Structures are given as C-alpha cells and as structure tokens.
Amino acid sequence: MSGNSQPDQQNGAAGSGRDLGLDRHHSARIYDYFLGGKTHYPPDREVAEKLLAAFPGFRTAARTNRAFMHRAAGFLAERGIRQYLDIGTGIPTSPNLHEVVQATAPESRVVYADNDPIVLAHARGLLTSTPEGRTAYVDADVTDPESILDAPQLRDTLDLSQPVALSLVGLFHYMTDDQDPYGIVGRLVDALAPGSYLVFTHCTPDFAPEEWEQAIEIYRADGGNAQVRSRAEIERFFAGLELVEPGVEVPHRWHPDKATTDMVSIGELDDASVSLWAGVAVKP
C-alpha cells in the first residue's frame, strides 16, 4: 500500500473500445452540467434544460449537495477517518473528496466508483493523490455492491477491517424501490467495520411536490430511472446507524460554514430550491 500519484482503474483504461454512451443522457453528465462543468453532451444538455424548466432549483441543489460533501468529508477527516469509499463520484470536479480529506490528513486513502465510461476516461488525469496517501478508481455499478467491495483496486487501497467513510451523495434518487436501494445500502454498510460512517444525500419532493412530480416524469420519459423520497423514507437508509447531530437535515443546515450561512441569510439558499435531505451516521 505505497503512495500513488495516479488512480488505479478496474477493467482497463478508458478509450479501449467501450461505448461512451454519448448518444444518450447520463446522470453524472447532467449533474456536471448543473455544476457548470464542461463534460456533457447534447443529450445531457437537452434533458438538463427540460429538468430546469420543471424545477429551476437544480443548479442550486447541485452546488449545495457538493458543498455538503466537502463539509462532511472535512468533518470526518478532522475526527480521524483516513479511509473513504465514494460511490457515484461523477465527473471529477475540484476539489474532489480526496483533495478535501488529504488537505487535513495527507495519508488518507480514497476509492472512487462509478459506472459512467466518461467518468472513467477522466479519472486517471484528475484523481491524483498525495505521496503519503492513495486513490483508486473502480469501474462498477452500485446495484452490484459486491463488484465494488471485492474489486482488487479497493482491496489494495482500503483495509475494511478499519473504519471507512462511505459516501453515497446524490446517488440513490436514481434508484427505484424495485431495485432494492435499502438492501444495497445495507450490504455496503454490513461490509464495513464498526466506527465507519455513512455520508448520504437524496432528493426529496417534501418542499415542492408538484415541481418534483413534473421533473421525475420528464426524466423517466427520456429513459432515466429516478425516484425521490420523503424525509421518513430517507431516514430508513440510516437504519442501524447512529446519526451525527443534527440528524437528517437539509444540507445547507448541516454544520454550515460561513459561506453557506451567508447565502441562506441573503435568500440565495432555501429549502425548496435545494430539495435535498442529508445526513452523516456512524456504525456502532
């Protein structure tokens, strides 16, 4: 487990004849569009604009979701967590999770997992580690959690007998109940040692039900898979875990930094425009 300046990758390098899916939209590239990134294509932008017409808060939600990830990662790094598994990482956008935690603890080890070949194509160039730490990338789908947990890249990077922070940020609203989302989270958490953490966010219709109903209809009509959930439904993902205060909360009220507090105070952030529930919990 020596230091590594570039991430390992499962299933070969990008550009090896894989279908990049540029003729159809992908959630990671739509999210990149909402964040103001550049790694998206006409099908992604077309669906993204339809979604923005239904729910104009998507850009605000994406930025707030990303800011929460940064704060949660920093929170855990300050509390001694040195191993991280980020599933559904999306298009690399600096600062990435490993950059946040390695700023506090350079020896931190981070494994990223995603199923988008475009994310894979960008991973080697962007996901770089400190010499003391390590990053790795697993090309796999969260619907098959064992393909992530058993990946050689993960096993060579993380010690699952020691605490790991599992980051599932903005991912499970792309999974419907018939895909067993609660069971999948349970299988992932069961593989982790006591003292591990779950970092989780999920879109909700609680604050703007009509807009979200329309947005979900649009996404599904274009071939996407999505299901937003209520706070009570989202709390179920933390079953058997101990929530860190303030519990399940809108992300801009979870340990807000000054920039977030200022945005709330001047009205740039509100619960309806964010429409996410977030939480961090520890495995006893």
Tab-separated table of C-alpha atoms in Angstrom:
chain	number	residue	atom	x	y	z
A	1	MET	CA	0.000	0.000	0.000
A	2	SER	CA	2.549	2.548	-1.091
A	3	GLY	CA	1.720	6.083	-2.148
A	4	ASN	CA	0.343	6.520	-5.630
A	5	SER	CA	0.164	9.676	-7.703
A	6	GLN	CA	-2.478	8.349	-10.090
A	7	PRO	CA	-5.547	6.191	-9.535
A	8	ASP	CA	-5.685	2.519	-10.353
A	9	GLN	CA	-8.561	1.513	-12.605
A	10	GLN	CA	-10.561	-1.654	-12.942
A	11	ASN	CA	-11.456	-3.170	-16.325
A	12	GLY	CA	-8.769	-1.459	-18.349
A	13	ALA	CA	-8.063	2.044	-19.481
A	14	ALA	CA	-10.585	4.368	-20.995
A	15	GLY	CA	-10.704	4.536	-24.746
A	16	SER	CA	-10.409	0.758	-25.194
A	17	GLY	CA	-13.420	0.433	-27.450
A	18	ARG	CA	-16.103	0.869	-24.803
A	19	ASP	CA	-19.356	2.553	-25.736
A	20	LEU	CA	-19.155	6.003	-24.140
A	21	GLY	CA	-22.908	6.470	-24.407
A	22	LEU	CA	-22.694	9.911	-25.993
A	23	ASP	CA	-25.983	9.367	-27.829
A	24	ARG	CA	-27.954	9.210	-24.563
A	25	HIS	CA	-28.014	11.182	-21.361
A	26	HIS	CA	-26.293	10.095	-18.164
A	27	SER	CA	-26.940	11.339	-14.648
A	28	ALA	CA	-23.251	12.097	-13.964
A	29	ARG	CA	-23.002	14.348	-17.012
A	30	ILE	CA	-26.310	16.089	-16.264
A	31	TYR	CA	-25.009	16.766	-12.755
A	32	ASP	CA	-21.808	18.164	-14.273
A	33	TYR	CA	-23.954	20.485	-16.403
A	34	PHE	CA	-25.813	21.718	-13.316
A	35	LEU	CA	-22.459	22.364	-11.601
A	36	GLY	CA	-21.271	24.445	-14.552
A	37	GLY	CA	-18.776	21.853	-15.773
A	38	LYS	CA	-17.767	21.105	-19.345
A	39	THR	CA	-18.079	17.325	-19.579
A	40	HIS	CA	-21.547	16.933	-21.032
A	41	TYR	CA	-23.043	16.351	-24.464
A	42	PRO	CA	-26.198	17.312	-26.394
A	43	PRO	CA	-28.409	14.532	-24.934
A	44	ASP	CA	-27.330	15.530	-21.420
A	45	ARG	CA	-27.945	19.233	-22.002
A	46	GLU	CA	-31.334	18.596	-23.610
A	47	VAL	CA	-32.624	16.632	-20.628
A	48	ALA	CA	-31.000	19.054	-18.170
A	49	GLU	CA	-32.800	22.028	-19.691
A	50	LYS	CA	-36.122	20.180	-19.556
A	51	LEU	CA	-35.491	19.424	-15.892
A	52	LEU	CA	-34.605	23.048	-15.152
A	53	ALA	CA	-37.869	24.146	-16.749
A	54	ALA	CA	-39.751	21.865	-14.353
A	55	PHE	CA	-37.648	22.593	-11.268
A	56	PRO	CA	-35.400	25.677	-11.573
A	57	GLY	CA	-33.583	24.808	-8.351
A	58	PHE	CA	-31.481	22.006	-9.852
A	59	ARG	CA	-28.340	24.147	-10.169
A	60	THR	CA	-28.711	25.382	-6.592
A	61	ALA	CA	-29.328	21.831	-5.392
A	62	ALA	CA	-26.235	20.520	-7.192
A	63	ARG	CA	-23.957	23.198	-5.745
A	64	THR	CA	-25.401	22.753	-2.252
A	65	ASN	CA	-25.025	18.992	-2.499
A	66	ARG	CA	-21.379	19.386	-3.491
A	67	ALA	CA	-20.717	21.847	-0.675
A	68	PHE	CA	-22.237	19.418	1.828
A	69	MET	CA	-19.917	16.663	0.589
A	70	HIS	CA	-16.933	18.938	1.180
A	71	ARG	CA	-18.059	19.811	4.717
A	72	ALA	CA	-18.904	16.220	5.627
A	73	ALA	CA	-15.565	14.954	4.310
A	74	GLY	CA	-13.700	17.626	6.248
A	75	PHE	CA	-15.759	16.855	9.355
A	76	LEU	CA	-14.768	13.184	9.211
A	77	ALA	CA	-11.126	13.888	8.387
A	78	GLU	CA	-10.904	16.069	11.484
A	79	ARG	CA	-12.322	13.170	13.506
A	80	GLY	CA	-9.652	10.745	12.399
A	81	ILE	CA	-11.221	8.919	9.455
A	82	ARG	CA	-8.478	8.062	6.964
A	83	GLN	CA	-10.302	5.768	4.511
A	84	TYR	CA	-13.084	6.769	2.123
A	85	LEU	CA	-15.249	4.983	-0.424
A	86	ASP	CA	-17.102	7.380	-2.720
A	87	ILE	CA	-19.666	5.625	-4.925
A	88	GLY	CA	-21.272	7.540	-7.764
A	89	THR	CA	-18.437	10.039	-7.737
A	90	GLY	CA	-19.433	11.617	-11.050
A	91	ILE	CA	-17.290	13.789	-13.296
A	92	PRO	CA	-14.202	14.878	-11.327
A	93	THR	CA	-14.718	18.439	-10.072
A	94	SER	CA	-12.016	20.041	-7.952
A	95	PRO	CA	-11.843	19.970	-5.031
A	96	ASN	CA	-12.596	16.274	-5.164
A	97	LEU	CA	-13.158	14.281	-2.000
A	98	HIS	CA	-9.549	13.109	-1.772
A	99	GLU	CA	-8.309	16.686	-2.101
A	100	VAL	CA	-10.525	17.742	0.796
A	101	VAL	CA	-9.502	14.967	3.169
A	102	GLN	CA	-5.831	14.891	2.190
A	103	ALA	CA	-5.589	18.604	2.951
A	104	THR	CA	-6.237	17.617	6.576
A	105	ALA	CA	-4.597	14.182	6.555
A	106	PRO	CA	-2.256	13.587	3.580
A	107	GLU	CA	-2.117	9.860	4.351
A	108	SER	CA	-5.838	9.401	3.601
A	109	ARG	CA	-6.845	6.715	1.112
A	110	VAL	CA	-9.808	7.160	-1.197
A	111	VAL	CA	-11.538	4.781	-3.604
A	112	TYR	CA	-13.926	6.184	-6.186
A	113	ALA	CA	-16.520	4.076	-8.007
A	114	ASP	CA	-18.805	4.968	-10.900
A	115	ASN	CA	-20.382	3.240	-13.889
A	116	ASP	CA	-20.059	6.032	-16.479
A	117	PRO	CA	-17.251	5.406	-19.009
A	118	ILE	CA	-16.855	9.173	-19.364
A	119	VAL	CA	-16.035	9.379	-15.645
A	120	LEU	CA	-13.539	6.558	-16.180
A	121	ALA	CA	-11.990	8.464	-19.082
A	122	HIS	CA	-11.329	11.474	-16.852
A	123	ALA	CA	-10.347	9.610	-13.705
A	124	ARG	CA	-6.683	8.948	-14.470
A	125	GLY	CA	-5.882	12.546	-15.280
A	126	LEU	CA	-7.776	14.213	-12.445
A	127	LEU	CA	-7.881	11.923	-9.418
A	128	THR	CA	-4.326	12.332	-8.150
A	129	SER	CA	-3.162	11.576	-4.627
A	130	THR	CA	-0.631	12.963	-2.211
A	131	PRO	CA	2.552	10.840	-1.990
A	132	GLU	CA	1.549	9.761	1.528
A	133	GLY	CA	-1.968	8.693	0.558
A	134	ARG	CA	-3.550	6.813	-2.280
A	135	THR	CA	-6.507	6.997	-4.656
A	136	ALA	CA	-8.041	4.248	-6.756
A	137	TYR	CA	-10.928	4.008	-9.195
A	138	VAL	CA	-13.341	1.110	-9.640
A	139	ASP	CA	-15.471	0.964	-12.776
A	140	ALA	CA	-18.595	-0.662	-11.345
A	141	ASP	CA	-22.288	-0.167	-10.641
A	142	VAL	CA	-23.704	0.341	-7.152
A	143	THR	CA	-26.569	-2.036	-7.969
A	144	ASP	CA	-23.936	-4.783	-7.674
A	145	PRO	CA	-22.211	-3.705	-4.449
A	146	GLU	CA	-20.019	-6.795	-4.277
A	147	SER	CA	-18.410	-5.800	-7.595
A	148	ILE	CA	-17.152	-2.723	-5.754
A	149	LEU	CA	-16.361	-4.306	-2.393
A	150	ASP	CA	-14.466	-7.226	-3.954
A	151	ALA	CA	-12.583	-5.171	-6.554
A	152	PRO	CA	-8.797	-5.630	-6.317
A	153	GLN	CA	-8.363	-1.862	-6.524
A	154	LEU	CA	-10.450	-1.410	-3.393
A	155	ARG	CA	-8.841	-4.289	-1.518
A	156	ASP	CA	-5.357	-2.963	-2.347
A	157	THR	CA	-6.255	0.541	-1.146
A	158	LEU	CA	-8.629	0.210	1.811
A	159	ASP	CA	-8.481	-2.003	4.883
A	160	LEU	CA	-12.105	-2.933	5.511
A	161	SER	CA	-11.250	-4.162	8.999
A	162	GLN	CA	-10.718	-0.491	9.898
A	163	PRO	CA	-13.274	2.372	9.753
A	164	VAL	CA	-14.236	3.674	6.318
A	165	ALA	CA	-16.411	6.633	5.374
A	166	LEU	CA	-18.922	5.517	2.740
A	167	SER	CA	-20.064	8.455	0.615
A	168	LEU	CA	-23.376	7.990	-1.225
A	169	VAL	CA	-24.029	11.587	-2.164
A	170	GLY	CA	-26.764	12.367	-4.676
A	171	LEU	CA	-26.944	8.778	-5.900
A	172	PHE	CA	-29.911	6.817	-4.610
A	173	HIS	CA	-32.634	9.023	-6.078
A	174	TYR	CA	-31.619	7.336	-9.346
A	175	MET	CA	-32.773	4.012	-7.945
A	176	THR	CA	-36.396	2.876	-7.688
A	177	ASP	CA	-37.778	0.693	-4.917
A	178	ASP	CA	-37.851	-2.385	-7.152
A	179	GLN	CA	-34.035	-2.183	-7.321
A	180	ASP	CA	-33.816	-2.716	-3.544
A	181	PRO	CA	-31.998	0.520	-2.625
A	182	TYR	CA	-32.290	-0.091	1.124
A	183	GLY	CA	-30.883	-3.572	0.736
A	184	ILE	CA	-27.961	-2.282	-1.326
A	185	VAL	CA	-27.035	0.319	1.283
A	186	GLY	CA	-27.339	-2.372	3.935
A	187	ARG	CA	-24.958	-4.681	2.055
A	188	LEU	CA	-22.414	-1.889	1.721
A	189	VAL	CA	-22.635	-0.876	5.376
A	190	ASP	CA	-22.508	-4.503	6.546
A	191	ALA	CA	-19.110	-4.873	4.843
A	192	LEU	CA	-17.626	-2.010	6.880
A	193	ALA	CA	-16.037	-2.085	10.322
A	194	PRO	CA	-17.615	-0.546	13.432
A	195	GLY	CA	-16.728	3.126	13.610
A	196	SER	CA	-17.348	3.549	9.876
A	197	TYR	CA	-19.566	6.364	8.641
A	198	LEU	CA	-22.296	6.768	6.033
A	199	VAL	CA	-22.499	10.139	4.272
A	200	PHE	CA	-25.777	10.370	2.369
A	201	THR	CA	-27.908	12.848	0.426
A	202	HIS	CA	-31.123	12.295	-1.507
A	203	CYS	CA	-33.543	14.494	-3.456
A	204	THR	CA	-36.961	14.984	-1.886
A	205	PRO	CA	-40.378	16.229	-3.033
A	206	ASP	CA	-41.195	17.404	0.502
A	207	PHE	CA	-40.801	21.127	-0.232
A	208	ALA	CA	-42.013	21.366	-3.859
A	209	PRO	CA	-44.134	18.293	-4.649
A	210	GLU	CA	-45.714	19.483	-7.900
A	211	GLU	CA	-42.421	20.594	-9.432
A	212	TRP	CA	-40.744	17.336	-8.484
A	213	GLU	CA	-43.573	15.247	-9.874
A	214	GLN	CA	-43.118	17.001	-13.216
A	215	ALA	CA	-39.319	16.670	-13.117
A	216	ILE	CA	-39.460	12.940	-12.421
A	217	GLU	CA	-41.953	12.435	-15.251
A	218	ILE	CA	-39.582	14.249	-17.625
A	219	TYR	CA	-36.560	12.233	-16.551
A	220	ARG	CA	-38.379	8.925	-16.875
A	221	ALA	CA	-39.872	9.887	-20.243
A	222	ASP	CA	-36.333	10.370	-21.546
A	223	GLY	CA	-35.333	6.895	-20.398
A	224	GLY	CA	-33.948	7.763	-16.976
A	225	ASN	CA	-34.510	5.942	-13.715
A	226	ALA	CA	-35.432	8.074	-10.710
A	227	GLN	CA	-37.458	8.137	-7.510
A	228	VAL	CA	-37.463	10.969	-4.999
A	229	ARG	CA	-38.345	10.171	-1.397
A	230	SER	CA	-39.757	11.797	1.714
A	231	ARG	CA	-37.725	12.505	4.826
A	232	ALA	CA	-39.158	9.428	6.545
A	233	GLU	CA	-38.201	7.253	3.571
A	234	ILE	CA	-34.690	8.730	3.504
A	235	GLU	CA	-34.226	8.168	7.240
A	236	ARG	CA	-34.658	4.442	6.559
A	237	PHE	CA	-31.290	4.418	4.764
A	238	PHE	CA	-29.671	5.068	8.157
A	239	ALA	CA	-31.284	2.043	9.840
A	240	GLY	CA	-28.983	0.542	12.468
A	241	LEU	CA	-26.664	3.565	12.450
A	242	GLU	CA	-26.260	6.445	14.880
A	243	LEU	CA	-26.882	9.818	13.253
A	244	VAL	CA	-24.476	12.663	13.904
A	245	GLU	CA	-26.209	15.844	15.061
A	246	PRO	CA	-28.312	17.497	13.675
A	247	GLY	CA	-29.551	14.228	12.163
A	248	VAL	CA	-31.262	14.155	8.771
A	249	GLU	CA	-31.381	17.787	7.695
A	250	VAL	CA	-31.404	19.923	4.578
A	251	PRO	CA	-27.732	20.072	3.558
A	252	HIS	CA	-27.290	23.820	3.944
A	253	ARG	CA	-28.247	23.487	7.627
A	254	TRP	CA	-25.864	20.584	8.309
A	255	HIS	CA	-22.806	22.120	10.024
A	256	PRO	CA	-22.920	25.153	7.696
A	257	ASP	CA	-19.774	27.144	7.032
A	258	LYS	CA	-19.793	30.923	6.796
A	259	ALA	CA	-20.278	30.973	3.024
A	260	THR	CA	-23.339	28.733	3.308
A	261	THR	CA	-24.755	30.732	6.217
A	262	ASP	CA	-24.310	33.965	4.269
A	263	MET	CA	-26.124	32.521	1.242
A	264	VAL	CA	-29.051	31.471	3.425
A	265	SER	CA	-29.205	34.871	5.128
A	266	ILE	CA	-29.486	36.765	1.830
A	267	GLY	CA	-32.035	34.358	0.381
A	268	GLU	CA	-29.805	32.582	-2.148
A	269	LEU	CA	-30.475	29.248	-0.461
A	270	ASP	CA	-33.816	27.966	0.763
A	271	ASP	CA	-35.238	24.540	1.488
A	272	ALA	CA	-37.425	24.389	-1.624
A	273	SER	CA	-34.672	25.310	-4.094
A	274	VAL	CA	-32.316	22.750	-2.548
A	275	SER	CA	-34.898	19.963	-2.024
A	276	LEU	CA	-32.423	17.520	-0.521
A	277	TRP	CA	-32.136	15.669	2.759
A	278	ALA	CA	-28.656	14.908	4.058
A	279	GLY	CA	-27.106	13.088	6.966
A	280	VAL	CA	-23.975	11.531	8.407
A	281	ALA	CA	-24.162	8.474	10.645
A	282	VAL	CA	-21.705	6.149	12.379
A	283	LYS	CA	-21.842	2.366	12.523
A	284	PRO	CA	-21.825	1.296	16.186
